C-alpha positions as a printed Julia matrix, in Angstrom:
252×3 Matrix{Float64}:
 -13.99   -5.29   17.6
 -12.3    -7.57   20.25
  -9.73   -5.23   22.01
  -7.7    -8.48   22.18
  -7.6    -9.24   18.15
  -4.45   -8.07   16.34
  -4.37   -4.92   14.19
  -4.51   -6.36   10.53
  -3.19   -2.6     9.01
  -0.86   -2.25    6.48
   0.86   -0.3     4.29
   1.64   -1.05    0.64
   4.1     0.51   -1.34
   5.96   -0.05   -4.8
   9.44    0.52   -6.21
   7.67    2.45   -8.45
   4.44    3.28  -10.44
   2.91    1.21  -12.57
   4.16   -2.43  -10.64
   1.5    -3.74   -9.4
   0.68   -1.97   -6.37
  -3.0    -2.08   -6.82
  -2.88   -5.75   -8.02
  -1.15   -6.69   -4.83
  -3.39   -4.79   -2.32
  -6.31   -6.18   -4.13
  -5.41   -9.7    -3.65
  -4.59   -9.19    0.05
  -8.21   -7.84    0.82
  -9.33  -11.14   -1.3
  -7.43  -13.08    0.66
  -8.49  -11.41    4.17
 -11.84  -11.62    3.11
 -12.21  -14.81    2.14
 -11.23  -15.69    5.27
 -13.86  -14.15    7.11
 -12.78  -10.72    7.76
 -14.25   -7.43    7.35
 -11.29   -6.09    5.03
 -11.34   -2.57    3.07
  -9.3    -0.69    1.19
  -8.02    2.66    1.4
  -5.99    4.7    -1.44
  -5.66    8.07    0.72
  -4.26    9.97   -2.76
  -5.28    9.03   -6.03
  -4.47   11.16   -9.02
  -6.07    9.93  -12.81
  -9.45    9.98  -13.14
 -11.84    8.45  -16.09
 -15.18    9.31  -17.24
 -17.17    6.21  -17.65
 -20.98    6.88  -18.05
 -21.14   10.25  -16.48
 -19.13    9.51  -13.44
 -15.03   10.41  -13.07
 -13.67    6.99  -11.62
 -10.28    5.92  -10.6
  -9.39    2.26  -11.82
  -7.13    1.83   -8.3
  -9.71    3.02   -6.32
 -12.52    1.37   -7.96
 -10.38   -2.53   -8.06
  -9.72   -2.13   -3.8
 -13.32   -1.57   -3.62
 -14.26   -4.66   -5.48
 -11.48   -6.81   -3.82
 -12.62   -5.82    0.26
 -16.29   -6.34    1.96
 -16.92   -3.43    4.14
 -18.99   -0.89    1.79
 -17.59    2.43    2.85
 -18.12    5.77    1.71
 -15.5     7.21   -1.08
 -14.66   10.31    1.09
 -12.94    7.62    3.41
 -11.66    5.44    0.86
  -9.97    8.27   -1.1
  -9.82   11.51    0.84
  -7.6    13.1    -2.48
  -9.08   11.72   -5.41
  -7.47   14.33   -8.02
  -7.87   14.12  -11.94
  -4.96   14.9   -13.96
  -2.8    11.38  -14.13
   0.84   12.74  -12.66
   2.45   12.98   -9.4
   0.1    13.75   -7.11
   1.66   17.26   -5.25
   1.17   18.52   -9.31
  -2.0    17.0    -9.59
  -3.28   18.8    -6.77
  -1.94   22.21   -7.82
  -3.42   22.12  -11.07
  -6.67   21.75   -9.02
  -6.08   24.28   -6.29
  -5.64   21.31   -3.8
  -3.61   21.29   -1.23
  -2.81   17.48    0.22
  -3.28   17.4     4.29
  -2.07   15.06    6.97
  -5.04   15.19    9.11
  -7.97   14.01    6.66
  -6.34   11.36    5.49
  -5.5     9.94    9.52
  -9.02   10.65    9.99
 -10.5     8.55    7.46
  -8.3     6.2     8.13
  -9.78    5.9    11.47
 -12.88    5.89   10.66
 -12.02    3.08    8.39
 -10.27    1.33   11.13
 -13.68    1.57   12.9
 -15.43   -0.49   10.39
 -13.22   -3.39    9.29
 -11.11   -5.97   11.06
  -8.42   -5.9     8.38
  -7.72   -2.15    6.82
  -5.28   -2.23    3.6
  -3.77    1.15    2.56
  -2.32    1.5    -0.91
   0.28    4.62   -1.36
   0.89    6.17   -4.36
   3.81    5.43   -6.68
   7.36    5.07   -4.64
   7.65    5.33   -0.79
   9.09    9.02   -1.35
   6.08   10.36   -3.92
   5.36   14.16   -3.06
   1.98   15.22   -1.72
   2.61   18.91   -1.65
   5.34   21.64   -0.46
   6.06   19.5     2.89
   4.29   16.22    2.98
   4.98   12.8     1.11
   4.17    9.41    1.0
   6.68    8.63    3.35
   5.36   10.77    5.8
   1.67    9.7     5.48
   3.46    5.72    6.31
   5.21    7.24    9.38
   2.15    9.18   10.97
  -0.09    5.99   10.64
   2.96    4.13   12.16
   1.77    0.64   10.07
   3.61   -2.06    9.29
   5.29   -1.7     5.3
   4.73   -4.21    2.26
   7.19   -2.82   -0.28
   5.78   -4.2    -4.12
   8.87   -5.07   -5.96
   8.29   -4.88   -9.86
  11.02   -7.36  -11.22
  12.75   -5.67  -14.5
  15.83   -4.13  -15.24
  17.2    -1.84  -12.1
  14.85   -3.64   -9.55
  17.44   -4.3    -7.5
  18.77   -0.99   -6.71
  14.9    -0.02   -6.48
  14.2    -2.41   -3.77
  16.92   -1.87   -1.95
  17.24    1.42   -1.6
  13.69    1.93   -1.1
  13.76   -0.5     2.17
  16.8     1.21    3.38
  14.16    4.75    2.82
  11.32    2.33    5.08
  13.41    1.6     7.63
  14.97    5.04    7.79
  11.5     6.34    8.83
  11.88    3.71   11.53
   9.17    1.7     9.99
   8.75   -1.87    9.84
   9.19   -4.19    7.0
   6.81   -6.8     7.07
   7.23   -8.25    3.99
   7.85   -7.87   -0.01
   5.85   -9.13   -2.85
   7.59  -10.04   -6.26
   5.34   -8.85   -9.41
   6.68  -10.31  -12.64
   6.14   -6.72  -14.49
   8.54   -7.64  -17.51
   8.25  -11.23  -18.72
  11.35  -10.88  -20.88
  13.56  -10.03  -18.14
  16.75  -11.63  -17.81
  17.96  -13.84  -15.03
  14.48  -13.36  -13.1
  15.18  -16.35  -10.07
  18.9   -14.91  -10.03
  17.14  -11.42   -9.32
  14.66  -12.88   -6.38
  17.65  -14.97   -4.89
  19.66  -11.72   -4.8
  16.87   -9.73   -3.32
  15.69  -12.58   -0.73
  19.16  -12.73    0.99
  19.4    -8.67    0.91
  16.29   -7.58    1.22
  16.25   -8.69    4.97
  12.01   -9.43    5.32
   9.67  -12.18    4.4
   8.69  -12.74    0.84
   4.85  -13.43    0.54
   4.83  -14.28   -2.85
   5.67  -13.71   -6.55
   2.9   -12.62   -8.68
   3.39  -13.39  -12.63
   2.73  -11.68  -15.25
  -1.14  -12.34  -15.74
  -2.93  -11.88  -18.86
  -5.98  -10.72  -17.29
  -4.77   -9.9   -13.73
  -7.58   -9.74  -11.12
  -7.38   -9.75   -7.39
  -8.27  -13.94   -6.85
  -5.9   -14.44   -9.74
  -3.28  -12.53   -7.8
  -3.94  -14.16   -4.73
  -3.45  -17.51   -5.39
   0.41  -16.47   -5.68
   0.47  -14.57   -2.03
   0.84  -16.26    1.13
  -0.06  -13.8     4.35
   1.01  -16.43    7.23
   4.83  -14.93    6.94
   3.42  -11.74    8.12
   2.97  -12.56   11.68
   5.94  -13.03   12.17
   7.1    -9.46   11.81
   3.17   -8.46   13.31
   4.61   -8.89   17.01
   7.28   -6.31   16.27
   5.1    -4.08   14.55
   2.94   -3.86   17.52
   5.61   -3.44   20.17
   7.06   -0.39   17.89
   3.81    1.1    17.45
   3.27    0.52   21.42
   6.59    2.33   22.03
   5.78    5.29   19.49
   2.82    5.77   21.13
   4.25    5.67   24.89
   7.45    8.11   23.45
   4.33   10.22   22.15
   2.21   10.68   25.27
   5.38   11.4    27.65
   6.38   14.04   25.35
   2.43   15.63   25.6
   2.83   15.73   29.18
């Protein structure tokens, strides 16, 4: 990998579960790929598994697969895949799991390694719990990426969103962008609600996904543009430089 070609890494998170996280992050690696990058997916927790001839699959897991190019092991894909379908710190104590920091940087690495475009999918809301003292929030700060907050459009959205970019930048992350997904199609007033959240929301929208009878990743994608987020890459990349710089002085 040129050391000259821009870090294509992001992280995707939701307002909430069930929104169209998955849907979202699917269609980006479609649309990365397609243009002629190595592009994978990474769900670093994943709790709800399936049997399906013999094997326990995760639908999430399974759908970012599909959607990227780079054929990568599932031990780097999904460090935490965990069974029971509930919040994922529960999930993992019901197994006898406990959730660390450090495998899940590492396969990211290692994923970083082998594809020009990496595409990390959280789990539920920006704050879900991984155990006694880690979260998702915490997983987003230690790989330092750039933030694509899902916004599912129903009743209460608006608090959602906005209170769960005020959480991003909080963690002194970067907002890159926000993706509409048209989870309710009876909601009320929805182009009121995407006004509102476009002047307040304070970052790019890349696109507004509808509600799709049978939603698959090229379906999604042909509602998300990815050109807005270079304009927020530049800043990205000077805050992860200056992390980085803060972090070795502090080693020394």
């Amino acid at each position: 990998m040129s050391m000259t070609q821009p870090r294509r890494r992001w992280f995707v998170t939701g307002t909430d579960t069930g929104i169209g996280k998955t849907l979202v992050s699917s269609a980006m690696l479609s649309l990365l790929a397609g243009s002629g990058l190595r592009a994978v997916g990474m769900k670093p927790v994943a709790a709800g598994l399936e049997e399906v001839d013999g094997a326990w699959r995760n639908e999430d897991v399974e759908q970012l697969q599909a959607a990227g190019n780079v054929d990568a092991p599932l031990a780097l894909r999904c460090p935490y895949l965990l069974r029971a379908p509930m919040s994922p710190h529960l999930a993992a104590r019901q197994e006898g799991v406990q959730i660390a920091l450090q495998p899940l940087l590492s396969a990211f690495e290692e994923l970083s390694e082998r594809a020009d475009a990496v595409v990390v999918e959280g789990v539920g809301g920006f704050c879900v719990p991984f155990g006694d003292d880690l979260d998702s929030a915490d997983l987003a700060v230690a790989l330092g990426l750039p933030v694509i907050l899902v916004v599912g459009l129903r009743l209460g959205c608006l608090n959602h969103a906005l209170l769960s970019a005020e959480a991003i930048r909080a963690r002194g992350l970067v907002l890159a962008g926000w993706v509409a997904s048209m989870v309710d199609p009876s909601m009320l007033a929805p182009q009121a609600n995407l006004q509102t959240l476009r002047a307040r929301l304070g970052a790019p929208l890349l696109g507004v996904v509808p509600h799709l009878e049978k939603p698959d990743a090229a379906g999604a994608a042909r509602h998300i543009d990815l050109r807005a987020l270079r304009a927020t890459a530049g800043h990205a990349a000077r805050r992860s430089a200056l992390l980085q710089a803060a972090a070795s002085a502090a080693a020394c």
